[in-house]
Amino acid sequence: MRQEQHGNGELWESLLRLSDESEELVKNSFRAIDRIAERNQWKVIEAFKRHQVSDFHFAGSTGYGYNDRGREVLDLVYADVFGAEAALVRPHFASGTHTISCALFGVLRPGDELLYVTGRPYDTLHKVIGKPGDGKGSLQDWGVTYNEVPLLEEGGLDWAGIEAAITDRTKVIGVQRSRGYDWRASFTVAEIGEIVKRVKAVKSDVIIFVDNCYGEFTELLEPTEVGVDLMAGSLIKNPGGGLAETGGYIAGTRESVEAASYRLTAPGIGGEVGAMLGTLRSMYQGLFLAPHLVGQAVKGSVFAAALFERLGFESKPKWHEPRTDLIQAVRFGKAEHLIAFVQGIQQAAAVDAHVVPEPWDMPGYENPVIMAAGTFIQGGSLELSADAPIREPYIAYMQGGLTYAHAKYGVLIALKKLVESGLIVIKPYIP
Ligand SMILES: *Cc1c(COP(=O)(O)O)cnc(C)c1O
C-alpha cells in the first residue's frame, strides 16, 4: 500500500494489524458463509438448467411485451429458486416500497386487517399503510385497518400478543425479515417458519406476507420455502446481483402473486403485459451472481462487526451471531461519529468517492438521513453503502460490497477517518 494513498502510514499499519486480527477471529464464520454461497449458487444454476435458459431469453420485448418468453421464464426461474408456486419479476417495480405496496394492495380489501407481527415496519411503508381519511389512497385510506404487535424488550416476538391480536378481520400477517433502521434482531427463516406454524394454527386462511428485502441468499432457504404465502423484495438489493438496473420481485402462491400483478398493471392484464426492454440479461445474470455477491457482502458485515466490537462499539448482529440479512448495525452514540463513519465509507467508493454525503430530508423517511452510496446503480445497496437516520443513539447501518475487498477497505477507511478526526483512539502498532 503506498503510504501517500492513506496518509499517516503508522496509523494505516495499526489499522491493518487490527484488520488481520479481526479476520483471524472470524475465519470459521467466513467458511460457513462460503458454504451457503456455494449451495445457493448451485440452486440458481439448477433452476436455470431446469427451465432451459437460452441466449434468446435475454432479447427483451417492446410495446405491450406480449409473449415475452424471457420474462415468463425469469418468473419461473425465480419461483423455482424461492420454492414458490409463482413469481413476478419486473423492472416496472420502481423500488422495494412499490413492490411491497403492490403485494399488499393486491391481497387486501376494505374491511380487512393487516397485522404486522415484527413491530413497526420499515420507514417507507408507514405512508403505504397511511391513516384513515388521509386522502392519499393509502391502505387505511381505502378502509383496510392496520395493527401491529411490538417486539418484546429484548427484540423477540411477542407470541401471546400476536395470538391475541388475530381477529376475524385479520387477512394478512406482515413480517419484516431484516432489521431495517431498527436496533433489533432480524428474523431467520427458521423463526419465520415458526411464525407461519403458530399463526396458521390460530387462523389457517390468513396470508403470511414477508418483506424479504436484504434477506435473499443469506441462508439456505427462503421464507416461501417454509410456508410463507407472499413475499417481496428489491432487485437493487440482493437478488439483482449488482447488475439489475431497477425492479422488484414478488413470489408466493399462484393466487397471491396474480392478485399483486393486477396492482402492478391492471385487473385482467396482470403479468401478461409489460415490455422488458433491455433489462432481461442483467436480471438473469444478476440472479446468477447474487449468491456469490451476497456472500461477499455478508463477509464484509461480519468483518465490520468484529472490528468495531474490538474497539468497544456495540454491534448488531454481533460478529458470531447467525446472519439472515446483509445489514450490519453499529451503535456510535454520537452524531459526529456516525457522520464521519458514513462519510468514510463514501471515500472508499469507486464511484463518487469525491462526494461528501450530508444528512438530508429524504422522501418517505421521518428523520434526516445520511447515506453513503458511491454505487454503479443509484441507491443500489448490495453495493457497499451505509445509511443512518440522524437520531439517537446514532446507529450506522452498513451493507453490501460487491467484493469483500471493497467492504473491508471501506470499513478500514471509515475507521481511519474516525481516528484522524480525533473521535476514536486506537493503540499504535508496535512491530
Ligand atoms: C429497502 C427496504 C424496503 C424498501 O425498499 P426501497 O427500495 O428503499 O423502497 C423495505 N423494507 C426493508 C426491510 C428494506 O430494507
Short mmCIF file of C-alpha atoms and ligand atoms in Angstrom, two decimals:
data_model
loop_
_atom_site.label_atom_id
_atom_site.label_comp_id
_atom_site.label_asym_id
_atom_site.label_seq_id
_atom_site.Cartn_x
_atom_site.Cartn_y
_atom_site.Cartn_z
CA MET A 1 0.00 0.00 0.00
CA ARG A 2 1.54 3.31 -1.00
CA GLN A 3 1.91 5.47 2.05
CA GLU A 4 0.72 8.67 0.40
CA GLN A 5 -2.58 6.99 -0.52
CA HIS A 6 -3.50 6.58 3.10
CA GLY A 7 -1.62 9.49 4.58
CA ASN A 8 -0.44 8.65 8.06
CA GLY A 9 1.47 5.42 7.41
CA GLU A 10 1.80 4.40 11.05
CA LEU A 11 -1.91 4.68 11.59
CA TRP A 12 -2.62 2.64 8.48
CA GLU A 13 -0.23 -0.07 9.74
CA SER A 14 -2.12 -0.20 13.03
CA LEU A 15 -5.40 -0.49 11.19
CA LEU A 16 -4.13 -3.32 9.00
CA ARG A 17 -2.94 -5.12 12.10
CA LEU A 18 -6.38 -4.79 13.69
CA SER A 19 -7.86 -5.96 10.43
CA ASP A 20 -5.67 -9.10 10.35
CA GLU A 21 -6.66 -9.93 13.91
CA SER A 22 -10.33 -9.50 13.09
CA GLU A 23 -10.08 -11.74 10.02
CA GLU A 24 -8.35 -14.41 12.05
CA LEU A 25 -11.15 -14.26 14.59
CA VAL A 26 -13.92 -14.68 12.00
CA LYS A 27 -12.33 -17.29 9.73
CA ASN A 28 -14.78 -20.06 10.65
CA SER A 29 -17.72 -17.74 10.03
CA PHE A 30 -16.26 -16.92 6.62
CA ARG A 31 -16.04 -20.61 5.77
CA ALA A 32 -19.70 -21.09 6.71
CA ILE A 33 -20.68 -18.09 4.56
CA ASP A 34 -18.80 -19.60 1.60
CA ARG A 35 -20.70 -22.88 2.01
CA ILE A 36 -24.05 -21.10 1.92
CA ALA A 37 -22.99 -19.10 -1.16
CA GLU A 38 -21.91 -22.27 -2.97
CA ARG A 39 -25.13 -24.11 -2.29
CA ASN A 40 -27.25 -21.14 -3.32
CA GLN A 41 -25.13 -20.71 -6.44
CA TRP A 42 -25.93 -24.26 -7.42
CA LYS A 43 -29.61 -23.83 -6.56
CA VAL A 44 -29.76 -20.91 -9.02
CA ILE A 45 -27.89 -22.78 -11.75
CA GLU A 46 -30.19 -25.78 -11.37
CA ALA A 47 -33.23 -23.55 -11.83
CA PHE A 48 -31.68 -22.05 -14.98
CA LYS A 49 -31.00 -25.55 -16.31
CA ARG A 50 -34.47 -26.81 -15.48
CA HIS A 51 -36.05 -24.01 -17.48
CA GLN A 52 -33.51 -24.25 -20.30
CA VAL A 53 -32.49 -20.63 -20.13
CA SER A 54 -31.03 -19.63 -23.50
CA ASP A 55 -29.50 -16.64 -25.12
CA PHE A 56 -32.77 -15.65 -26.82
CA HIS A 57 -34.43 -15.18 -23.43
CA PHE A 58 -32.27 -12.10 -22.94
CA ALA A 59 -33.52 -10.25 -26.00
CA GLY A 60 -36.32 -8.22 -24.38
CA SER A 61 -39.57 -7.02 -25.86
CA THR A 62 -41.12 -3.67 -26.72
CA GLY A 63 -44.65 -2.25 -26.77
CA TYR A 64 -47.09 -4.48 -24.87
CA GLY A 65 -44.47 -7.16 -24.43
CA TYR A 66 -46.92 -9.95 -25.29
CA ASN A 67 -45.40 -13.44 -25.21
CA ASP A 68 -42.07 -12.22 -23.93
CA ARG A 69 -40.58 -15.66 -23.27
CA GLY A 70 -37.62 -14.19 -21.40
CA ARG A 71 -40.00 -12.55 -18.93
CA GLU A 72 -42.06 -15.71 -18.49
CA VAL A 73 -39.03 -17.90 -17.91
CA LEU A 74 -37.49 -15.40 -15.49
CA ASP A 75 -40.68 -15.64 -13.41
CA LEU A 76 -40.42 -19.44 -13.47
CA VAL A 77 -36.74 -19.39 -12.50
CA TYR A 78 -37.40 -17.06 -9.56
CA ALA A 79 -40.34 -19.19 -8.43
CA ASP A 80 -38.11 -22.26 -8.52
CA VAL A 81 -35.21 -20.68 -6.68
CA PHE A 82 -37.55 -19.43 -3.96
CA GLY A 83 -39.57 -22.66 -3.78
CA ALA A 84 -42.75 -20.73 -4.61
CA GLU A 85 -45.69 -21.55 -6.89
CA ALA A 86 -45.28 -18.35 -8.85
CA ALA A 87 -43.23 -15.19 -9.14
CA LEU A 88 -43.46 -11.80 -10.80
CA VAL A 89 -40.09 -10.21 -11.57
CA ARG A 90 -40.29 -6.84 -13.26
CA PRO A 91 -38.31 -3.69 -13.99
CA HIS A 92 -41.65 -1.89 -13.67
CA PHE A 93 -41.47 -2.04 -9.90
CA ALA A 94 -39.91 1.33 -9.14
CA SER A 95 -38.49 0.35 -5.74
CA GLY A 96 -38.82 -2.11 -2.90
CA THR A 97 -41.57 0.01 -1.37
CA HIS A 98 -43.55 -0.01 -4.62
CA THR A 99 -43.16 -3.79 -4.85
CA ILE A 100 -44.34 -4.33 -1.28
CA SER A 101 -47.19 -1.87 -1.84
CA CYS A 102 -48.39 -3.86 -4.91
CA ALA A 103 -48.25 -7.09 -2.91
CA LEU A 104 -50.28 -5.66 -0.02
CA PHE A 105 -52.83 -3.75 -2.13
CA GLY A 106 -53.15 -6.89 -4.27
CA VAL A 107 -54.43 -9.10 -1.48
CA LEU A 108 -56.12 -6.68 0.95
CA ARG A 109 -59.69 -5.37 0.58
CA PRO A 110 -61.66 -2.73 2.53
CA GLY A 111 -62.65 -4.17 5.89
CA ASP A 112 -59.64 -6.50 6.05
CA GLU A 113 -56.90 -6.01 8.59
CA LEU A 114 -53.14 -6.03 8.07
CA LEU A 115 -51.34 -7.15 11.22
CA TYR A 116 -47.58 -6.63 11.40
CA VAL A 117 -46.12 -9.00 13.99
CA THR A 118 -42.49 -7.84 13.85
CA GLY A 119 -43.06 -4.40 15.31
CA ARG A 120 -43.04 -1.19 13.40
CA PRO A 121 -42.31 -1.77 9.71
CA TYR A 122 -39.63 -0.09 7.62
CA ASP A 123 -39.96 3.72 7.44
CA THR A 124 -41.12 3.99 3.82
CA LEU A 125 -44.05 1.65 4.50
CA HIS A 126 -45.62 3.99 7.04
CA LYS A 127 -47.15 6.06 4.26
CA VAL A 128 -48.26 2.99 2.32
CA ILE A 129 -50.20 1.95 5.42
CA GLY A 130 -51.21 5.57 5.98
CA LYS A 131 -54.08 6.83 8.10
CA PRO A 132 -57.85 6.59 7.71
CA GLY A 133 -59.00 9.56 5.64
CA ASP A 134 -55.51 10.72 4.70
CA GLY A 135 -56.71 11.30 1.15
CA LYS A 136 -53.56 9.67 -0.22
CA GLY A 137 -55.01 6.34 -1.29
CA SER A 138 -53.05 4.55 1.42
CA LEU A 139 -54.23 1.17 2.71
CA GLN A 140 -56.04 2.75 5.67
CA ASP A 141 -57.49 5.47 3.43
CA TRP A 142 -59.09 2.61 1.44
CA GLY A 143 -60.59 1.15 4.61
CA VAL A 144 -58.04 -1.56 5.32
CA THR A 145 -57.31 -1.45 9.02
CA TYR A 146 -53.87 -1.82 10.50
CA ASN A 147 -52.47 -3.15 13.72
CA GLU A 148 -49.02 -4.11 14.88
CA VAL A 149 -47.57 -6.16 17.69
CA PRO A 150 -44.43 -4.52 19.07
CA LEU A 151 -41.39 -6.67 19.65
CA LEU A 152 -40.54 -7.57 23.22
CA GLU A 153 -37.99 -5.53 25.13
CA GLU A 154 -35.17 -7.89 24.09
CA GLY A 155 -36.31 -7.76 20.46
CA GLY A 156 -38.10 -11.11 20.40
CA LEU A 157 -41.56 -11.89 19.06
CA ASP A 158 -44.45 -11.40 21.45
CA TRP A 159 -46.19 -14.72 20.79
CA ALA A 160 -49.04 -14.13 23.25
CA GLY A 161 -49.55 -10.64 21.86
CA ILE A 162 -49.61 -11.97 18.30
CA GLU A 163 -52.16 -14.66 19.05
CA ALA A 164 -54.35 -12.17 20.90
CA ALA A 165 -54.21 -9.65 18.04
CA ILE A 166 -55.52 -12.02 15.38
CA THR A 167 -59.21 -11.36 14.73
CA ASP A 168 -61.88 -12.37 12.21
CA ARG A 169 -60.76 -9.49 10.05
CA THR A 170 -57.05 -10.32 10.02
CA LYS A 171 -56.31 -11.06 6.38
CA VAL A 172 -52.57 -10.52 6.11
CA ILE A 173 -49.84 -11.08 8.68
CA GLY A 174 -46.87 -8.83 7.93
CA VAL A 175 -43.35 -9.98 8.74
CA GLN A 176 -40.21 -7.95 8.17
CA ARG A 177 -37.20 -10.24 7.93
CA SER A 178 -34.50 -7.60 8.12
CA ARG A 179 -33.84 -5.12 10.90
CA GLY A 180 -34.26 -2.14 8.59
CA TYR A 181 -33.35 1.02 10.51
CA ASP A 182 -34.15 -0.56 13.85
CA TRP A 183 -31.88 -1.71 16.60
CA ARG A 184 -33.40 -5.16 16.76
CA ALA A 185 -32.66 -8.65 15.58
CA SER A 186 -33.52 -9.73 12.08
CA PHE A 187 -35.66 -12.84 11.83
CA THR A 188 -34.15 -16.02 10.49
CA VAL A 189 -36.02 -18.21 8.04
CA ALA A 190 -36.45 -20.79 10.82
CA GLU A 191 -38.10 -18.15 13.01
CA ILE A 192 -40.33 -17.10 10.12
CA GLY A 193 -41.31 -20.79 9.73
CA GLU A 194 -42.28 -20.77 13.39
CA ILE A 195 -44.45 -17.68 12.83
CA VAL A 196 -46.20 -19.50 9.96
CA LYS A 197 -46.87 -22.56 12.10
CA ARG A 198 -48.17 -20.69 15.12
CA VAL A 199 -50.24 -18.13 13.22
CA LYS A 200 -51.84 -20.71 10.93
CA ALA A 201 -52.77 -22.77 13.99
CA VAL A 202 -54.84 -19.78 15.14
CA LYS A 203 -56.20 -18.79 11.71
CA SER A 204 -55.48 -21.12 8.82
CA ASP A 205 -56.65 -18.92 5.93
CA VAL A 206 -54.51 -15.92 6.77
CA ILE A 207 -51.96 -14.74 4.18
CA ILE A 208 -48.45 -14.51 5.58
CA PHE A 209 -46.50 -11.76 3.86
CA VAL A 210 -42.74 -11.30 4.25
CA ASP A 211 -40.81 -8.17 3.39
CA ASN A 212 -37.72 -10.08 2.26
CA CYS A 213 -35.55 -7.05 1.47
CA TYR A 214 -31.85 -7.75 2.18
CA GLY A 215 -32.56 -11.38 3.09
CA GLU A 216 -32.21 -13.27 -0.19
CA PHE A 217 -29.42 -15.87 -0.33
CA THR A 218 -28.06 -15.16 3.13
CA GLU A 219 -29.42 -18.54 4.24
CA LEU A 220 -30.03 -21.85 2.50
CA LEU A 221 -33.81 -21.43 2.50
CA GLU A 222 -36.12 -18.53 1.70
CA PRO A 223 -39.36 -17.68 3.54
CA THR A 224 -41.52 -19.13 0.74
CA GLU A 225 -39.84 -22.49 1.40
CA VAL A 226 -41.20 -22.55 4.96
CA GLY A 227 -44.85 -21.81 4.22
CA VAL A 228 -44.93 -18.06 3.61
CA ASP A 229 -47.69 -17.16 1.11
CA LEU A 230 -46.34 -13.95 -0.33
CA MET A 231 -43.02 -12.19 -0.26
CA ALA A 232 -41.42 -9.23 -1.97
CA GLY A 233 -38.02 -7.71 -2.44
CA SER A 234 -35.98 -5.23 -4.43
CA LEU A 235 -33.73 -6.03 -7.38
CA ILE A 236 -31.31 -3.27 -6.47
CA LYS A 237 -30.65 -5.24 -3.32
CA ASN A 238 -29.60 -8.91 -3.08
CA PRO A 239 -31.27 -10.80 -5.95
CA GLY A 240 -30.32 -8.28 -8.64
CA GLY A 241 -26.70 -9.31 -8.11
CA GLY A 242 -25.42 -5.77 -8.64
CA LEU A 243 -26.40 -5.89 -12.30
CA ALA A 244 -30.17 -5.42 -12.37
CA GLU A 245 -30.67 -1.73 -13.03
CA THR A 246 -34.06 -1.41 -11.38
CA GLY A 247 -37.06 -3.52 -10.38
CA GLY A 248 -38.52 -5.82 -7.80
CA TYR A 249 -39.93 -9.28 -7.40
CA ILE A 250 -42.93 -10.86 -5.75
CA ALA A 251 -43.09 -14.60 -5.09
CA GLY A 252 -45.64 -16.81 -3.40
CA THR A 253 -48.84 -18.70 -4.05
CA ARG A 254 -50.26 -18.50 -7.56
CA GLU A 255 -53.34 -16.70 -6.26
CA SER A 256 -51.49 -14.05 -4.24
CA VAL A 257 -48.94 -13.33 -6.96
CA GLU A 258 -51.71 -12.95 -9.51
CA ALA A 259 -53.57 -10.55 -7.21
CA ALA A 260 -50.38 -8.48 -6.86
CA SER A 261 -49.86 -8.47 -10.63
CA TYR A 262 -53.25 -6.77 -11.07
CA ARG A 263 -51.98 -3.92 -8.89
CA LEU A 264 -48.76 -3.53 -10.84
CA THR A 265 -50.55 -3.29 -14.19
CA ALA A 266 -54.35 -3.54 -14.26
CA PRO A 267 -57.02 -6.10 -13.37
CA GLY A 268 -57.33 -8.61 -16.19
CA ILE A 269 -53.88 -7.75 -17.52
CA GLY A 270 -51.57 -8.69 -14.68
CA GLY A 271 -48.23 -10.19 -15.63
CA GLU A 272 -49.11 -10.94 -19.26
CA VAL A 273 -48.17 -7.48 -20.43
CA GLY A 274 -45.10 -5.36 -19.79
CA ALA A 275 -42.21 -4.84 -22.16
CA MET A 276 -38.92 -5.88 -20.63
CA LEU A 277 -36.96 -3.62 -23.00
CA GLY A 278 -33.27 -4.32 -22.48
CA THR A 279 -33.43 -5.43 -18.84
CA LEU A 280 -33.52 -9.20 -19.10
CA ARG A 281 -29.85 -10.09 -19.46
CA SER A 282 -28.90 -8.06 -16.40
CA MET A 283 -31.74 -9.63 -14.39
CA TYR A 284 -30.73 -13.17 -15.32
CA GLN A 285 -27.03 -12.58 -14.95
CA GLY A 286 -27.58 -10.65 -11.72
CA LEU A 287 -29.57 -13.55 -10.27
CA PHE A 288 -26.77 -15.90 -11.31
CA LEU A 289 -24.22 -13.72 -9.48
CA ALA A 290 -26.38 -12.91 -6.46
CA PRO A 291 -25.48 -15.87 -4.20
CA HIS A 292 -21.77 -15.14 -4.51
CA LEU A 293 -22.11 -11.38 -4.12
CA VAL A 294 -24.39 -11.78 -1.11
CA GLY A 295 -21.66 -13.98 0.42
CA GLN A 296 -19.08 -11.26 -0.21
CA ALA A 297 -21.31 -8.64 1.38
CA VAL A 298 -22.11 -10.79 4.42
CA LYS A 299 -18.39 -11.33 4.96
CA GLY A 300 -17.94 -7.56 4.89
CA SER A 301 -20.62 -7.20 7.57
CA VAL A 302 -19.08 -9.87 9.79
CA PHE A 303 -15.67 -8.21 9.41
CA ALA A 304 -17.10 -4.80 10.35
CA ALA A 305 -18.80 -6.26 13.41
CA ALA A 306 -15.62 -7.98 14.58
CA LEU A 307 -13.52 -4.86 14.06
CA PHE A 308 -15.87 -2.43 15.79
CA GLU A 309 -16.57 -4.84 18.65
CA ARG A 310 -12.82 -4.98 19.29
CA LEU A 311 -12.85 -1.20 19.53
CA GLY A 312 -15.62 -1.31 22.12
CA PHE A 313 -18.60 -0.39 19.98
CA GLU A 314 -21.80 -2.34 20.20
CA SER A 315 -22.83 -4.05 17.01
CA LYS A 316 -25.92 -5.89 15.86
CA PRO A 317 -25.69 -8.66 14.96
CA LYS A 318 -22.51 -9.47 16.81
CA TRP A 319 -19.85 -10.97 14.57
CA HIS A 320 -20.53 -14.55 15.69
CA GLU A 321 -24.32 -14.36 15.55
CA PRO A 322 -26.23 -16.05 12.71
CA ARG A 323 -26.94 -13.89 9.67
CA THR A 324 -30.21 -13.62 7.83
CA ASP A 325 -29.63 -10.33 6.02
CA LEU A 326 -26.85 -8.03 4.85
CA ILE A 327 -27.25 -5.28 7.38
CA GLN A 328 -24.66 -4.55 9.99
CA ALA A 329 -25.64 -2.04 12.60
CA VAL A 330 -23.00 -0.28 14.69
CA ARG A 331 -24.03 1.98 17.52
CA PHE A 332 -21.90 5.12 17.60
CA GLY A 333 -23.73 7.08 20.29
CA LYS A 334 -22.73 10.46 18.84
CA ALA A 335 -23.89 12.18 15.67
CA GLU A 336 -20.39 13.28 14.66
CA HIS A 337 -19.03 9.70 14.89
CA LEU A 338 -21.91 8.45 12.79
CA ILE A 339 -21.48 11.12 10.14
CA ALA A 340 -17.69 10.59 9.96
CA PHE A 341 -18.20 6.83 9.54
CA VAL A 342 -20.71 7.22 6.72
CA GLN A 343 -18.50 9.80 5.00
CA GLY A 344 -15.55 7.40 5.31
CA ILE A 345 -17.48 4.62 3.57
CA GLN A 346 -18.21 7.04 0.73
CA GLN A 347 -14.50 7.89 0.44
CA ALA A 348 -13.74 4.24 -0.27
CA ALA A 349 -16.13 4.01 -3.23
CA ALA A 350 -15.12 3.52 -6.86
CA VAL A 351 -17.91 5.86 -7.91
CA ASP A 352 -18.40 9.33 -6.41
CA ALA A 353 -15.65 8.98 -3.82
CA HIS A 354 -15.10 12.74 -4.11
CA VAL A 355 -18.64 13.50 -2.92
CA VAL A 356 -19.16 14.17 0.79
CA PRO A 357 -22.57 12.94 1.94
CA GLU A 358 -24.58 15.14 4.30
CA PRO A 359 -27.84 14.45 6.16
CA TRP A 360 -30.97 15.37 4.17
CA ASP A 361 -34.76 15.01 4.38
CA MET A 362 -35.31 12.05 2.14
CA PRO A 363 -38.87 11.41 0.88
CA GLY A 364 -40.57 8.70 2.93
CA TYR A 365 -38.26 8.94 5.93
CA GLU A 366 -39.10 10.63 9.22
CA ASN A 367 -35.67 11.91 10.30
CA PRO A 368 -32.89 13.40 8.19
CA VAL A 369 -30.92 10.55 6.68
CA ILE A 370 -27.27 10.40 5.70
CA MET A 371 -26.28 7.91 3.05
CA ALA A 372 -23.01 6.76 1.63
CA ALA A 373 -23.91 5.42 -1.76
CA GLY A 374 -21.00 5.52 -4.14
CA THR A 375 -22.65 2.98 -6.36
CA PHE A 376 -22.92 1.97 -10.00
CA ILE A 377 -26.69 1.58 -9.61
CA GLN A 378 -28.21 4.64 -7.91
CA GLY A 379 -29.10 3.60 -4.35
CA GLY A 380 -28.10 0.01 -5.07
CA SER A 381 -27.42 -1.45 -1.66
CA LEU A 382 -25.94 -4.83 -2.48
CA GLU A 383 -23.12 -2.45 -3.28
CA LEU A 384 -21.17 -1.10 -0.32
CA SER A 385 -23.33 1.54 1.27
CA ALA A 386 -24.19 2.94 4.67
CA ASP A 387 -27.23 4.79 5.83
CA ALA A 388 -28.32 6.28 9.06
CA PRO A 389 -31.25 8.32 10.25
CA ILE A 390 -29.84 11.16 12.35
CA ARG A 391 -31.49 10.20 15.61
CA GLU A 392 -30.36 8.79 18.93
CA PRO A 393 -28.48 6.57 19.63
CA TYR A 394 -26.80 7.32 16.30
CA ILE A 395 -26.60 3.93 14.74
CA ALA A 396 -25.00 3.34 11.36
CA TYR A 397 -26.46 0.65 9.16
CA MET A 398 -24.00 -0.58 6.61
CA GLN A 399 -24.50 -3.19 3.99
CA GLY A 400 -23.18 -4.60 0.79
CA GLY A 401 -19.95 -4.77 -1.07
CA LEU A 402 -19.80 -6.42 -4.48
CA THR A 403 -16.39 -7.68 -3.42
CA TYR A 404 -15.27 -8.48 0.09
CA ALA A 405 -12.10 -6.46 -0.53
CA HIS A 406 -14.16 -3.33 -1.14
CA ALA A 407 -16.23 -3.84 2.01
CA LYS A 408 -13.10 -4.47 4.05
CA TYR A 409 -11.23 -1.41 2.80
CA GLY A 410 -14.36 0.67 3.10
CA VAL A 411 -14.64 -0.17 6.77
CA LEU A 412 -10.94 0.45 7.35
CA ILE A 413 -11.04 3.82 5.63
CA ALA A 414 -14.11 4.80 7.64
CA LEU A 415 -12.32 3.78 10.81
CA LYS A 416 -9.27 5.78 9.74
CA LYS A 417 -11.46 8.84 9.29
CA LEU A 418 -12.81 8.40 12.83
CA VAL A 419 -9.29 8.18 14.23
CA GLU A 420 -7.99 11.13 12.20
CA SER A 421 -10.92 13.27 13.29
CA GLY A 422 -9.86 12.58 16.86
CA LEU A 423 -13.10 10.73 17.61
CA ILE A 424 -11.53 7.34 18.37
CA VAL A 425 -8.14 6.46 19.72
CA ILE A 426 -6.55 3.16 18.78
CA LYS A 427 -3.36 1.73 20.15
CA PRO A 428 -0.42 2.23 17.80
CA TYR A 429 1.00 -0.92 16.27
CA ILE A 430 4.47 -1.64 17.58
CA PRO A 431 6.15 -4.33 15.49
C1 LIG B 1 -35.06 -1.32 1.41
C2 LIG B 1 -36.19 -1.84 2.21
C3 LIG B 1 -37.51 -1.53 1.87
C4 LIG B 1 -37.91 -0.56 0.82
O1 LIG B 1 -37.20 -0.61 -0.34
P1 LIG B 1 -36.92 0.73 -1.18
O2 LIG B 1 -36.30 0.17 -2.40
O3 LIG B 1 -35.99 1.56 -0.39
O4 LIG B 1 -38.22 1.38 -1.44
C5 LIG B 1 -38.50 -2.11 2.64
N1 LIG B 1 -38.21 -2.92 3.67
C6 LIG B 1 -36.95 -3.21 4.02
C7 LIG B 1 -36.70 -4.10 5.18
C8 LIG B 1 -35.90 -2.68 3.30
O5 LIG B 1 -34.65 -2.98 3.65
#
